[in-house]
Structure formats: structure tokens, C-alpha cells
Coordinates of C-alpha atoms and ligand atoms in Angstrom, one line a residue:
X1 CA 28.1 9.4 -24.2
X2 CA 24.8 10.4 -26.4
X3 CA 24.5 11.7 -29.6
X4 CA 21.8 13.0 -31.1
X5 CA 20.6 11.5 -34.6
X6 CA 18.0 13.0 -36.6
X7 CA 15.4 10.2 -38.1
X8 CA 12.4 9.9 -40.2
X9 CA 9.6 7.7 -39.2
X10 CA 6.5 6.7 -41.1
X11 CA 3.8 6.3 -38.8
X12 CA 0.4 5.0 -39.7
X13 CA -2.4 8.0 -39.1
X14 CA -4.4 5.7 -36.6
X15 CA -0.6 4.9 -34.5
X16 CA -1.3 7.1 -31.1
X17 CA 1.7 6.4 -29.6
X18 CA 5.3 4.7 -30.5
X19 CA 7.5 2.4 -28.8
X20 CA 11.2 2.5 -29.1
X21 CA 14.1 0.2 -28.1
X22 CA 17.7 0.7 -28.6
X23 CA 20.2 -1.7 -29.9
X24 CA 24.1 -1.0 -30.5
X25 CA 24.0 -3.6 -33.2
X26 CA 21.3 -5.6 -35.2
X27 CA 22.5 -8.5 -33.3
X28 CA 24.0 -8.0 -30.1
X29 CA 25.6 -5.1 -28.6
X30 CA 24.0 -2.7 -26.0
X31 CA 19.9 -3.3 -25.9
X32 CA 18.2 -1.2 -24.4
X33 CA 14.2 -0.9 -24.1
X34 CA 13.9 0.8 -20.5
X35 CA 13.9 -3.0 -18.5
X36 CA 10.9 -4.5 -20.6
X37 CA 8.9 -1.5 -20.5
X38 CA 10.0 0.6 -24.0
X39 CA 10.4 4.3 -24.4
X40 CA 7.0 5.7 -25.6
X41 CA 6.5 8.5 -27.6
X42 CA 3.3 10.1 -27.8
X43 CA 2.4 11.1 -31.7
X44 CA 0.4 14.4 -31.9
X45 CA -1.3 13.9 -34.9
X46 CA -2.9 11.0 -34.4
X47 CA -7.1 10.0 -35.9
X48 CA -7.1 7.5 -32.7
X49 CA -6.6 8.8 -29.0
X50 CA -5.4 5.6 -26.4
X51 CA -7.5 2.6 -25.9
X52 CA -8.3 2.7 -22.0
X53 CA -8.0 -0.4 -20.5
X54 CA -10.7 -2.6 -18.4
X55 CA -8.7 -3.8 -15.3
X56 CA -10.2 -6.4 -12.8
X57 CA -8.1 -6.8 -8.9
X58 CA -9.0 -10.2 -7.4
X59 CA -8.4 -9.7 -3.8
X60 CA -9.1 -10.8 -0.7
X61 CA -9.0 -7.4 1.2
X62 CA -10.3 -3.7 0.2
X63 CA -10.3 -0.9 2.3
X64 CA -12.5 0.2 4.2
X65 CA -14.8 -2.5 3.9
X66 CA -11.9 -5.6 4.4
X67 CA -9.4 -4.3 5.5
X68 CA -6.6 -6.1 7.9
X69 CA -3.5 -4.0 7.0
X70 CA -1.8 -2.2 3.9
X71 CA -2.9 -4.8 1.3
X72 CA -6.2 -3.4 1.7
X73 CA -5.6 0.3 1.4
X74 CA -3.4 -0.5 -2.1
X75 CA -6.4 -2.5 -3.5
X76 CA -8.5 1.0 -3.0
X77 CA -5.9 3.6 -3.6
X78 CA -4.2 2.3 -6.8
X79 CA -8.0 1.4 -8.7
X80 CA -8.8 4.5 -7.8
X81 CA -5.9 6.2 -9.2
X82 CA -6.0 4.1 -12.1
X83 CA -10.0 4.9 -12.9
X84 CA -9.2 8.9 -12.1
X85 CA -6.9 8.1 -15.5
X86 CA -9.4 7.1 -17.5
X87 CA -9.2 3.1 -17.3
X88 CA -11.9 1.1 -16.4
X89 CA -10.9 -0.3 -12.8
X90 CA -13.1 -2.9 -10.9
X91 CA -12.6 -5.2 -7.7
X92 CA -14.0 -9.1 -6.6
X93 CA -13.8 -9.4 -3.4
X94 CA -15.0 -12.0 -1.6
X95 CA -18.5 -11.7 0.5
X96 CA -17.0 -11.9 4.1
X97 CA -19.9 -12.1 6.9
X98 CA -17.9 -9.4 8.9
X99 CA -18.1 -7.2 5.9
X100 CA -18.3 -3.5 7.1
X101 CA -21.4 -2.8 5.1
X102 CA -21.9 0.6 5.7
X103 CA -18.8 1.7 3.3
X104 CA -20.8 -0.3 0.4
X105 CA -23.3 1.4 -1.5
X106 CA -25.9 0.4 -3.7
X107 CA -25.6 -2.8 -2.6
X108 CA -27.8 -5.8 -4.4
X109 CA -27.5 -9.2 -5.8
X110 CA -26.1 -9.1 -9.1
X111 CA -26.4 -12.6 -10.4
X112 CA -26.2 -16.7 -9.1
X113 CA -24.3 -19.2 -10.7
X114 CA -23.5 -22.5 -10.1
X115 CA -20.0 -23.3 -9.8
X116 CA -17.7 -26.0 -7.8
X117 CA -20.4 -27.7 -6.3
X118 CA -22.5 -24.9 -4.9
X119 CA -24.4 -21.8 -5.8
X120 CA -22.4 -18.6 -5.8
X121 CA -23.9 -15.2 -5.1
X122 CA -22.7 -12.5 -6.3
X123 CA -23.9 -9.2 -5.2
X124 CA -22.5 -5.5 -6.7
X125 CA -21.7 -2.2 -5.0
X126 CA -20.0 0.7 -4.9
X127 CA -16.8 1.0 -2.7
X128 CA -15.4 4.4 -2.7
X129 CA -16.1 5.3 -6.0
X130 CA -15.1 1.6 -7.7
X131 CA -17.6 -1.3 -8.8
X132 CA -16.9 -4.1 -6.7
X133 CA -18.5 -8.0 -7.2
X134 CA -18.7 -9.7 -4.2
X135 CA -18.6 -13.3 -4.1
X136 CA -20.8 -15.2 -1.8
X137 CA -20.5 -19.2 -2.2
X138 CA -23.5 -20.6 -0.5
X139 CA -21.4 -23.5 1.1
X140 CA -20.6 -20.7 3.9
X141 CA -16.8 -20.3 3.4
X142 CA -17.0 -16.8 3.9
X143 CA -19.3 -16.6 6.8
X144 CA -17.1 -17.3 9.7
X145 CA -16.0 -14.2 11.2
X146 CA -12.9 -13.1 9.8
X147 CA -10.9 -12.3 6.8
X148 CA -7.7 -14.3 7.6
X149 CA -7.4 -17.4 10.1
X150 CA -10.2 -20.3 9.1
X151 CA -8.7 -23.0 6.5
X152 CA -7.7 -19.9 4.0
X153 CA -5.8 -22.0 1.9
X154 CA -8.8 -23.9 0.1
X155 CA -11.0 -20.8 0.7
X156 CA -9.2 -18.5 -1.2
X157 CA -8.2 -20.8 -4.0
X158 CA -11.6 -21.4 -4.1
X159 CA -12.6 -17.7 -4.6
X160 CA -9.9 -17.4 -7.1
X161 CA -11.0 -19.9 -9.6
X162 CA -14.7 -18.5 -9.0
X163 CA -13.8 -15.1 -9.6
X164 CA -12.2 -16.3 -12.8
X165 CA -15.2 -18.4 -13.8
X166 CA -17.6 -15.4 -13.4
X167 CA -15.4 -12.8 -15.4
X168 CA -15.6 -15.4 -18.0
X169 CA -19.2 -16.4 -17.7
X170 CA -20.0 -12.4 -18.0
X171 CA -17.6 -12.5 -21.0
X172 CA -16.2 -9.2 -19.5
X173 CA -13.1 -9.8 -21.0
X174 CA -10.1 -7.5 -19.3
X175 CA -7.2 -6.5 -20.7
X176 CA -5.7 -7.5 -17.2
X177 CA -6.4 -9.1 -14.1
X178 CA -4.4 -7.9 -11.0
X179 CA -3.7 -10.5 -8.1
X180 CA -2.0 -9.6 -4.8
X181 CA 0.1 -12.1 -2.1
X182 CA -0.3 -15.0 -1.7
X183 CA -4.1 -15.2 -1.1
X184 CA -4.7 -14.3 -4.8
X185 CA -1.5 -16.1 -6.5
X186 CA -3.9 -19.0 -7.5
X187 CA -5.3 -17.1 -9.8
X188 CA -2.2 -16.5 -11.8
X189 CA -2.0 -20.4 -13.0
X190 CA -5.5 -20.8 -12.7
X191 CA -5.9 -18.5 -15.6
X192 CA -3.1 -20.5 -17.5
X193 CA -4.5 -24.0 -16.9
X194 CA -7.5 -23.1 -17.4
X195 CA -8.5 -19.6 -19.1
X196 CA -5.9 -18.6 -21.4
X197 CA -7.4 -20.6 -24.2
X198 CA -10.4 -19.4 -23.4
X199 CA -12.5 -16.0 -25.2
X200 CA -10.7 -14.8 -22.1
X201 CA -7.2 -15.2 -24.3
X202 CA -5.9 -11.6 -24.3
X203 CA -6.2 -11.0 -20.9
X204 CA -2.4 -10.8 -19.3
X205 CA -2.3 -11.3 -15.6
X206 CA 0.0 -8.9 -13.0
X207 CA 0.8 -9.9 -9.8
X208 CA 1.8 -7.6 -7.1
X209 CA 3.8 -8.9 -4.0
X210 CA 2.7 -7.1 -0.9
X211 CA 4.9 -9.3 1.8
X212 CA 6.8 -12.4 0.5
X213 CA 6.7 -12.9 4.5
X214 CA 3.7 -15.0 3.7
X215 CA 2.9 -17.7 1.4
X216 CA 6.5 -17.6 -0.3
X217 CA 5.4 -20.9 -2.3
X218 CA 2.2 -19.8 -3.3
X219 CA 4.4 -16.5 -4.5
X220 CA 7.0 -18.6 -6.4
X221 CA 4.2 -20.4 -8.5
X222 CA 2.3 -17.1 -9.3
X223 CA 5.5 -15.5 -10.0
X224 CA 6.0 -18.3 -12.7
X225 CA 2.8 -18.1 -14.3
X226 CA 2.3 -13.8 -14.0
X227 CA 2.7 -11.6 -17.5
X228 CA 4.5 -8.9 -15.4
X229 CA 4.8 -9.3 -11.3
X230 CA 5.6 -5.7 -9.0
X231 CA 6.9 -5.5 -5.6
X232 CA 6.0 -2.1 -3.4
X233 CA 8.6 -0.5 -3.4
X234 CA 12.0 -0.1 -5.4
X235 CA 14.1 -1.2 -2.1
X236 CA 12.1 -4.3 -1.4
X237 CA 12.1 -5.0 -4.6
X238 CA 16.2 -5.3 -4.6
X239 CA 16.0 -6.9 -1.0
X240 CA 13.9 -9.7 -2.3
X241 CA 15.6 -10.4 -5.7
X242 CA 17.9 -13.0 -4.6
X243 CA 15.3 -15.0 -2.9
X244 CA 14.3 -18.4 -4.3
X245 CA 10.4 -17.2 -5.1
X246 CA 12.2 -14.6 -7.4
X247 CA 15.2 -14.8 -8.6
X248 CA 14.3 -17.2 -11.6
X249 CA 11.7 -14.5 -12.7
X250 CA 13.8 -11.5 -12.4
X251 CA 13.2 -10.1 -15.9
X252 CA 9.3 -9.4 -15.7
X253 CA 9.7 -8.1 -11.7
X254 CA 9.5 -4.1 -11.1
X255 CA 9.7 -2.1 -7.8
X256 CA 6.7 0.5 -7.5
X257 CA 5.8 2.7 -4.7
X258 CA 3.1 2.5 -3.0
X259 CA 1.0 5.5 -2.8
X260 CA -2.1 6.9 -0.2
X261 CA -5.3 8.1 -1.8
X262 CA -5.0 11.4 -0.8
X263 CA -8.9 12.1 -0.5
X264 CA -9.1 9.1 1.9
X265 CA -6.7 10.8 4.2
X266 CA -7.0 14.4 4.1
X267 CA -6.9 16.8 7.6
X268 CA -8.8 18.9 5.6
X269 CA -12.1 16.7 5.3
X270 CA -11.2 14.4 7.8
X271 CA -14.6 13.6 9.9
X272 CA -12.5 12.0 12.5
X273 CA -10.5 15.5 13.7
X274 CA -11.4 18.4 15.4
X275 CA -10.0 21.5 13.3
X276 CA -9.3 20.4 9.6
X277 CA -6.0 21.6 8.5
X278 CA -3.6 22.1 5.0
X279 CA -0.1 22.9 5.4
X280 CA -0.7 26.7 5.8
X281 CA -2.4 25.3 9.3
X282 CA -0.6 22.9 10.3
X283 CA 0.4 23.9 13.4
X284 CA -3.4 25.0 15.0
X285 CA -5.0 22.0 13.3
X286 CA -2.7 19.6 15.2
X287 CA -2.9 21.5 18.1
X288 CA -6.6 20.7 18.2
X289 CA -5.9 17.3 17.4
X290 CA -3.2 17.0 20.2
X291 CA -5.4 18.4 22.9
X292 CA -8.3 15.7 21.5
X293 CA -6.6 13.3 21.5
X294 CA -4.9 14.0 25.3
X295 CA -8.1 14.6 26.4
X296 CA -9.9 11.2 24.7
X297 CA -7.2 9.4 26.8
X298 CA -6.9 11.0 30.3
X299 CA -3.0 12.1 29.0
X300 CA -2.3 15.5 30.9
X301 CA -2.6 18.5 28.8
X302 CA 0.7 19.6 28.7
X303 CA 3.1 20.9 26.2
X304 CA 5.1 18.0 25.4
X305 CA 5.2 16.0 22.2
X306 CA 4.0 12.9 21.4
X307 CA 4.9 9.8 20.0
X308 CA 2.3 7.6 18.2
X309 CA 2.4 3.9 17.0
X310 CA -0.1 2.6 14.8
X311 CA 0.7 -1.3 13.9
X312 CA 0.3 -4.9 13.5
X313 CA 1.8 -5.8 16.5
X314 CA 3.7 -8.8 14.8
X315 CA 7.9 -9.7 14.8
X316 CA 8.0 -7.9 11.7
X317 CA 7.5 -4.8 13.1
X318 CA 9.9 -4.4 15.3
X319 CA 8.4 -5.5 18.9
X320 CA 11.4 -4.8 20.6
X321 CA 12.0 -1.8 19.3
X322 CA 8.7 -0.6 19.7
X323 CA 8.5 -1.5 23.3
X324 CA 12.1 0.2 23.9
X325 CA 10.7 3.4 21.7
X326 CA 8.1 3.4 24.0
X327 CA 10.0 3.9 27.3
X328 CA 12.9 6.4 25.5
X329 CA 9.4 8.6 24.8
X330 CA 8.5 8.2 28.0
X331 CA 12.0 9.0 30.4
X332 CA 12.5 12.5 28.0
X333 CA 9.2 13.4 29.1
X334 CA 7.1 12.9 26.1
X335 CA 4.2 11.1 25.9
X336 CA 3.0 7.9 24.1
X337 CA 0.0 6.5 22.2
X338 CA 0.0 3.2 20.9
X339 CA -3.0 1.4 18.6
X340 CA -1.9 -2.0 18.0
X341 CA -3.6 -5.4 17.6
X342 CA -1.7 -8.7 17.3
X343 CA -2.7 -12.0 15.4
X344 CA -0.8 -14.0 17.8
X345 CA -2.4 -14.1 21.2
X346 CA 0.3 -14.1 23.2
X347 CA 1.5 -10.9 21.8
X348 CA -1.7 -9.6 22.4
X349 CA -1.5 -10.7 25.7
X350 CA 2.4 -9.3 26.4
X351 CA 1.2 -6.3 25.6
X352 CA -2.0 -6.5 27.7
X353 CA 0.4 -6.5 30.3
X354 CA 2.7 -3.7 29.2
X355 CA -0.1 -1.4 28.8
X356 CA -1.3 -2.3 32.6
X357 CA 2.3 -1.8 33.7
X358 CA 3.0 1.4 31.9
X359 CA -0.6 2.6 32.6
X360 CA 0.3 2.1 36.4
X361 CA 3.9 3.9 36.4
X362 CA 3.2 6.4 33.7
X363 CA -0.2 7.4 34.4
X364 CA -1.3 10.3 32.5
X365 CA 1.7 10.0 30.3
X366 CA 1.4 6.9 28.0
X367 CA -1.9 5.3 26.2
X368 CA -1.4 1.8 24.7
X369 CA -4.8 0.8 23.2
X370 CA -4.6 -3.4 21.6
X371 CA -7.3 -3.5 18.8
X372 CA -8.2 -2.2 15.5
X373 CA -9.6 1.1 14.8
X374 CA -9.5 2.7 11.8
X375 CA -11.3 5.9 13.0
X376 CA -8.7 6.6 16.0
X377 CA -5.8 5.8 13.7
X378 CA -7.1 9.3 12.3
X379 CA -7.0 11.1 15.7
X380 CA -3.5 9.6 16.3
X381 CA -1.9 10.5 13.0
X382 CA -3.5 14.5 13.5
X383 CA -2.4 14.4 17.2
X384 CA 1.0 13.1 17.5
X385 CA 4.0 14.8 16.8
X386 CA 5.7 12.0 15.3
X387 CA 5.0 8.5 14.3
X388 CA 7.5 5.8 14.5
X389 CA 7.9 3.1 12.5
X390 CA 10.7 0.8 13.3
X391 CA 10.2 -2.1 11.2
X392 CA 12.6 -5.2 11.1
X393 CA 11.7 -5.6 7.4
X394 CA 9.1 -3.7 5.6
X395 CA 8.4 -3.9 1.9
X396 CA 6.2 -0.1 1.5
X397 CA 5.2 0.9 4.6
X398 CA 2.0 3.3 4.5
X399 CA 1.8 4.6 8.0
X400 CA 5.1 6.8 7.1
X401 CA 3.2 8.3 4.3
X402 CA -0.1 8.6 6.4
X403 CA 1.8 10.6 8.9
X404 CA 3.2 13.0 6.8
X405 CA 0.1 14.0 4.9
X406 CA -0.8 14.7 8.7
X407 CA 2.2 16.8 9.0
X408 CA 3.6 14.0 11.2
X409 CA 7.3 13.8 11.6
X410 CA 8.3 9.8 10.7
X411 CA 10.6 8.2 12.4
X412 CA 12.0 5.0 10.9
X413 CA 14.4 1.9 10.6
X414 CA 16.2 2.0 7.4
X415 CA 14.6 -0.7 5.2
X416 CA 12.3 -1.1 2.3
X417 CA 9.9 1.4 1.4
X418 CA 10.8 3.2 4.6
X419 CA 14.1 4.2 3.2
X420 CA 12.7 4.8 -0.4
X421 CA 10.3 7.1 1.4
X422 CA 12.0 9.1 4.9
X423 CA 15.1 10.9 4.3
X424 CA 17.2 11.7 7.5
X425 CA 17.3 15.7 8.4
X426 CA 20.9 15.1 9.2
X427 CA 22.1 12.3 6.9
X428 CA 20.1 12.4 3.9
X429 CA 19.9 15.7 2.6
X430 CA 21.7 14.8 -1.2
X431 CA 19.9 11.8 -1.0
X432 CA 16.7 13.8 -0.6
X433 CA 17.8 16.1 -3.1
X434 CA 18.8 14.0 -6.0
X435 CA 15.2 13.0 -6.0
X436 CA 14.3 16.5 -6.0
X437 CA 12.7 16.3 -2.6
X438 CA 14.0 17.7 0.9
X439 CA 14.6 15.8 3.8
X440 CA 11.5 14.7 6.1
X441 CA 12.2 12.7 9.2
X442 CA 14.8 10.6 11.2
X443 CA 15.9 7.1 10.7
X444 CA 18.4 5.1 11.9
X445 CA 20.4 1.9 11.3
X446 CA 20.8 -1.5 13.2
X447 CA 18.1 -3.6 14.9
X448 CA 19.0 -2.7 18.3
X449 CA 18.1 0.0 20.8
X450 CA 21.2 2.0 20.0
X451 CA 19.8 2.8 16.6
X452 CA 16.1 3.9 18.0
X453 CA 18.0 6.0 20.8
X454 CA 19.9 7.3 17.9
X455 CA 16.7 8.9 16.0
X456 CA 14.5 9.5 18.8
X457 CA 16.8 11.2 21.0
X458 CA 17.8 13.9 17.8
X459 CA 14.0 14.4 16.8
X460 CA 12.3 14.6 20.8
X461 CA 15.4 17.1 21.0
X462 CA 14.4 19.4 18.0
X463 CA 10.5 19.6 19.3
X464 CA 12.1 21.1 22.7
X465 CA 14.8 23.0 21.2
X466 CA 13.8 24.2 18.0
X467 CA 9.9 24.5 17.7
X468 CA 10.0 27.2 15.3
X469 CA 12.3 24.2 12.9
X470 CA 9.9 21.6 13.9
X471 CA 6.9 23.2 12.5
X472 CA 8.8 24.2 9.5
X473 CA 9.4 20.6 9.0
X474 CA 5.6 19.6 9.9
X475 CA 4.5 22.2 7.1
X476 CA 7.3 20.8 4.2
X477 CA 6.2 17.0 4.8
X478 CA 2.4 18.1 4.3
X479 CA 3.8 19.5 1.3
X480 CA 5.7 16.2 -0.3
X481 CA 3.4 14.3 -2.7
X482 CA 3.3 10.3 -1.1
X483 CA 0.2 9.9 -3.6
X484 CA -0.7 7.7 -6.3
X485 CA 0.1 10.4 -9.1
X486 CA 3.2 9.1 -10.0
X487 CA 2.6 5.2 -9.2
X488 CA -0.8 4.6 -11.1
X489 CA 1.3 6.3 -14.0
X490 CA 3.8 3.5 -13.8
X491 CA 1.2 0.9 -13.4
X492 CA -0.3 2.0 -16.5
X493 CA 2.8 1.5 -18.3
X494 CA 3.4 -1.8 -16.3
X495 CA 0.1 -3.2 -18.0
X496 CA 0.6 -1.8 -21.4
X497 CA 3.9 -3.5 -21.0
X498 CA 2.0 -6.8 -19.8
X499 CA 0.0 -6.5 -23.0
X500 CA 2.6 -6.4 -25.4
X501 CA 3.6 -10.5 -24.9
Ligands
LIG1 P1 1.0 -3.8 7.0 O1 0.2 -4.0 5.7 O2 2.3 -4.6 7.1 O3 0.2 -4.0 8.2 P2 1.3 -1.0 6.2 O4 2.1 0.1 6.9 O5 1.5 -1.3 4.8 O6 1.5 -2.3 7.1 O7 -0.3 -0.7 6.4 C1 -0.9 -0.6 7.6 C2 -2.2 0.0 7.5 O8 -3.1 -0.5 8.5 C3 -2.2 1.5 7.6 O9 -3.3 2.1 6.9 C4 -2.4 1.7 9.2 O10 -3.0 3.0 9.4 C5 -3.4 0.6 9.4 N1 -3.4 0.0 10.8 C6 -2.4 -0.8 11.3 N2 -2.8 -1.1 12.6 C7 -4.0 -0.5 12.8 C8 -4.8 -0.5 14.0 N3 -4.5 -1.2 15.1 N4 -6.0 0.2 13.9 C9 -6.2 0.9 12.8 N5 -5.5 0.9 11.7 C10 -4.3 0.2 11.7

């Protein structure tokens, strides 16, 4: 029960904004100050408007000019939302030699300095609208070819501690340093041992958890060290809380959505499409987009629907299930297109296989296409009638969220951010609807073929028996907001929080 009691509070004329908790009793009772973040009241009067704050990401991937999967497009999307606030947002990245250049602009050598036993360039650009540093160490770490897969280990603890040593050299002095994963955890203790007596003091250090797949010890130790740490996605976040890496730190850990920068993928500017399209036309623009993307890939130009697959091709995502979603499409005559790459080669090379097989029996009906490529992943998203995602464990998931800003229908396994984010047309309608949102694809329980059969069956039946529906349901999940607009807000308050130790 609440009740309301009137109160007077003195507030100092430069005080732009007031933090309340609540306690039943001075000394114990019910406390209550939102899970470590406060309640915040803005105060009206105010001579000072907020500080903004000078954020700095150490990462090893950025889209589009690093990017491997959904690590990179967060880096982007949430400093951009961040800097669209107001803050100050940059990136250091390191200065990979299979850099995709052409995304960086204004690109020149910023500085040298001698650090760990070599000289360390550092060049500056822009990147989508953000200031990035990029680290080259002249002992070649980063010249050889790829982003993951050569000793990463030492390299990235390496960049870590250099990235630390330059903000400090500059005296730039954040108010908070994001890391991400594994491959930028280092620089969560490296910052203790070494920095936090330093004119680098205030700085508080968050650390996001993209997969705790990878690098769980790494994870653990950053997770000890971090001011405030965030996992993707309020789902995940409970999924992973009993696990060994968290549990102990359960009281500074927060689930928060991913979002897509919704000016990065937009069927309305898209260069990569052939007819741009909003919601109001949805149906023509993906029409174009079908017919491209049929024609690209020799798939005959009939009126069926499609389904597309855009992944790692890795155990995580649901191989089997993939495969079996593949032939379902395919024997209730829709068609399939699949862009994939696998790490492990003889994934790669399964699928090689597959795609000759299916090529063979299905010809004309079924596209598998094993590498990376951002620009198709456009064409795919605009073409396909639906996008499936069945995931074994998944802690955001963007390729949902990408689909439906295409006015894709997703179709998903029930875990992680894919649950926080799909809501079943049959099954989750109050779900949907206490989040004031209505429901925007299929999903479907279990980790066995049953399951897919279960959502792919319903949704390939409602494109052949109930168009007129199906477009109604393209146009509403254009309509949902999957952006940053509500996540950067709680990042903000995550790093005000952070600031407050
Ligand atoms: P993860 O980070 O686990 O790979 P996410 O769903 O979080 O998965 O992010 C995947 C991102 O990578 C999406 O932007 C998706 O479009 C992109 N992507 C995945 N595979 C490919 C591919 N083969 N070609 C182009 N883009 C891809």
C-alpha cells in the first residue's frame, strides 16, 4: 500500500536534480533506492543545468569498420545514442590491418608514444559520427589479418593497458570507461592496480557482458573489479545470475536491452535496396526487395514467402535447428536464403556441403551463401518475409530487431533477449500488452524440431492463408521502437549511478 506524504525540502539553488531512497526505519526495515540506481527528481528551478559526462568504450570491435557480430553493432549504436543526449562519447579501438577503411573518415596520425616496449601509433577518425583513437603498436600485433583468432589473449591485454596509458598520458580524464566481454575485461583491474590512484581517480569503470559463452574467467575478474557491470538483456541477465562469474557480484549487475541505431538500418535510406520503404509502404518496398533479392540468386520468381537466416553459424545458434528450419521452409513450398559464416571449419565445411546438396534438389528454391556480408544482410532483411532466429542460448539477439525495422516477421526460440523482444501472435498477447506493446512474431519452446515445426508451420500458414493479416503484422512491427531511445536513457542513469561510489 502507498501513501502519499507531503514534505519540504531545502535544496541548494545550484542542486539540478535530487536523488531519493526509501527506508521503513532509520535502521532496518524496507530499503528501497530502485536496485542501486536511486529515484531522481529533476528540480525546475535550478542556476546549474546537468554536467554531461565524457565516456570512453575500449573495445575490440566497432561496427562497420570491425565488426565480427553483435558486439560490434552495440559499441556503435549505444555511443551514438549516448552522444545524441548530449554526453561526450568516444571509442579506442585497436588499428586492425583488415580495418575497413572506407567507413573511417578524417583519418590521420594523432600522436606516438612509447609504451610496453614499442612505439604505439595512434591515429584519429571519425566512425559514424563518433571520434575513435586507433591503436597501432608497432610490434605488429594487430597486423595479421583478423580481429579474433591469433594469440588474442596477450594482444588484447596488451591494447587494454595501452588504451589506459594513453587516456592517461592525454589527461583526458572520463567520468567512465566502458569495457565489453572478455577481450576488454583486462581493463577493468588494470585501471585498479594501476590507474585509480592516478589523476585518472574519479573515473568509474562499467562493464557490459555481451556472451559469458566466452572468456567466463576473464568475465569473473572484471566483474570483481567493474563500478557497475550490465548484461543485454533483462532475461539473460536472470539466466546468468546463478553462474559462478556472477553470482558473487549480483548487487552492481543490471539487464539492459540492446537497441539498433535506427539510422544505420533504415528501408528508407538504405543504399543496399531497391524501393525504400516506412511502414505506410511496406508491402511494395518489400516486394521490390523480394523480387531483388530472387533475382540476385536465380530463386524463381514466384509468389511464395521466404525465409531468411542471417548468422554465425556456431552451436549457439541453433545448427540443428537451423538446418531442420531450412527443409520445413522448403517441403511447404517456401523458399530459403541463408548468409552464414562459421569460425569452425568444419562447420563451414558441413554446410558447404548442405548448400551443394540442397542447391542440387531444391534448385531455384533455396540460397545458402557461407561468408560475411554486411551489404546482402540488407537485401535479406528487406526481402524475406520472415527471419528466424532459433538460438540455443542468446543473450540480446539483434537480428530479431533488424528484421522488424524491415517489417520482417521474427521467428524465435524462447530465450534471452529473444523472449524479452518477440511476443507470440497466439501466446503472448497479455504479455505483449503489459508492456504496452502488441504481439510481433512466433516463437516456440524446446530445443528440438517439434518446437520449430510448431512456429514455422503457424507463421508459413498465415502468409498463405491470411495475406491481408500478414501485411498488417509486417506494417505494426515496423511500427515498434527496438532503438536505443529507451536503453541509452538507462545507461545514463547506470553511469550516474557508477559515479556515485
Ligand atoms: P552475435 O553477436 O551472437 O553474432 P547478434 O544477433 O547479437 O549475434 O548480432 C549479429 C549481427 O551480425 C547482426 O547485425 C547481423 O546482421 C550480423 N551478421 C551475422 N552474420 C552475418 C553474416 N554472415 N553477414 C553479414 N552480417 C552478419
Amino acid at each position: 500500500m502507498f501513501i502519499c506524504v507531503p514534505c519540504l525540502v531545502n535544496v541548494p539553488p545550484d542542486a539540478y536534480m535530487m536523488d531519493f531512497v526509501f527506508s521503513e526505519w532509520e535502521e532496518d526495515g524496507i530499503y528501497d533506492n530502485r536496485n542501486g540506481m536511486d529515484y531522481h527528481i529533476p528540480v525546475s528551478d535550478s542556476i546549474e543545468t546537468e554536467n554531461y559526462m565524457r565516456i570512453i568504450h575500449i573495445a575490440v570491435e566497432m561496427a562497420p569498420v570491425a565488426k565480427v557480430g553483435g558486439l560490434g553493432d552495440v559499441v556503435t549504436s549505444l555511443s551514438r545514442a549516448v552522444q545524441d543526449l548530449g554526453h561526450t562519447v568516444e571509442v579506442i579501438l585497436p588499428k586492425y590491418d583488415c580495418l575497413n577503411q572506407s567507413s573511417v573518415k578524417d583519418l590521420h596520425l594523432y600522436q606516438s608514444f612509447s609504451w610496453g616496449g614499442t612505439e604505439i601509433k595512434v591515429w584519429v577518425g571519425r566512425v559514424e559520427d563518433l571520434t575513435v583513437y586507433f591503436l597501432e603498436p608497432q610490434n605488429g600485433m594487430f597486423g595479421v589479418g583478423c580481429v579474433y583468432g591469433r594469440n588474442d589473449d596477450r594482444r588484447f591485454g596488451f591494447f587494454c593497458h595501452s588504451a589506459l596509458e594513453f587516456i592517461l598520458q592525454n589527461e583526458f580524464s572520463p567520468h567512465i570507461i566502458h569495457c565489453h566481454d572478455w577481450s576488454s575485461a583486462p581493463v577493468a583491474w588494470l585501471y585498479k592496480e594501476h590507474y585509480s590512484q592516478s589523476r585518472m581517480a574519479s573515473t568509474r569503470v562499467v562493464f557490459t557482458i555481451h556472451n559469458l559463452e566466452f572468456g567466463a574467467h576473464y568475465i569473473g575478474k572484471a566483474m570483481t573489479y567493474c563500478d557497475k557491470a550490465t548484461t543485454v538483456s533483462p532475461t539473460y541477465s536472470r539466466d546468468v545470475a546463478g553462474h559462478g562469474a556472477i553470482a558473487p557480484h549480483r548487487e552492481k549487475f543490471y539487464g539492459i536491452l540492446n537497441g539498433i541505431d535506427p539510422d544505420i538500418w533504415d528501408p528508407y535510406t538504405d543504399n543496399f535496396i531497391p524501393v525504400p520503404y516506412t511502414c505506410e509502404n511496406v508491402v511494395e518496398g518489400k516486394r521490390a526487395a523480394k523480387r531483388a533479392l530472387q533475382q540476385k540468386f536465380g530463386l524463381q520468381q514466384t509468389d511464395v514467402p521466404i525465409v531468411g537466416i542471417i548468422t554465425r553459424l556456431t552451436a549457439q545458434k541453433g545448427i540443428h535447428l537451423i538446418k531442420h528450419a531450412i527443409h520445413r521452409t522448403l517441403e511447404s513450398n517456401g523458399q530459403v536464403v541463408l548468409l552464414g559464416s562459421a569460425p569452425d571449419h568444419r562447420i563451414q565445411g558441413d554446410f558447404c556441403r548442405l548448400a551443394d546438396a540442397l542447391h542440387g534438389v531444391y534448385h531455384g528454391r533455396v540460397k545458402l551463401v557461407l561468408t560475411y556480408d554486411e551489404p546482402l544482410s540488407h537485401l535479406i532483411y528487406a526481402g524475406s518475409d520472415f527471419i528466424i532466429v532459433p538460438s540455443i542460448f542468446e543473450p540480446c539477439g539483434l537480428t530479431q530487431l533488424v528484421a522488424m525495422r524491415y517489417g520482417s516477421i521474427p521467428i524465435v526460440r524462447k530465450t534471452g533477449g529473444l523472449y524479452d523482444t518477440v511476443f507470440d501472435v497466439d501466446n503472448d498477447k497479455d504479455r505483449a500488452r503489459s508492456l504496452g506493446l502488441e504481439p510481433n512474431g512466433f516463437s516456440f519452446d524446446g530445443a528440438d524440431s517439434n518446437g520449430v515445426d510448431y512456429a514455422l508451420n503457424r507463421a508459413i500458414g498465415a502468409w498463405f492463408d491470411a495475406r491481408d493479416w500478414f501485411h498488417s503484422l509486417c506494417k505494426r512491427v515496423m511500427e515498434q521502437d527496438w532503438s536505443w531511445n529507451r536503453p541509452a536513457l538507462d545507461y545514463i542513469e547506470l553511469y550516474h549511478a557508477a559515479r556515485k561510489f
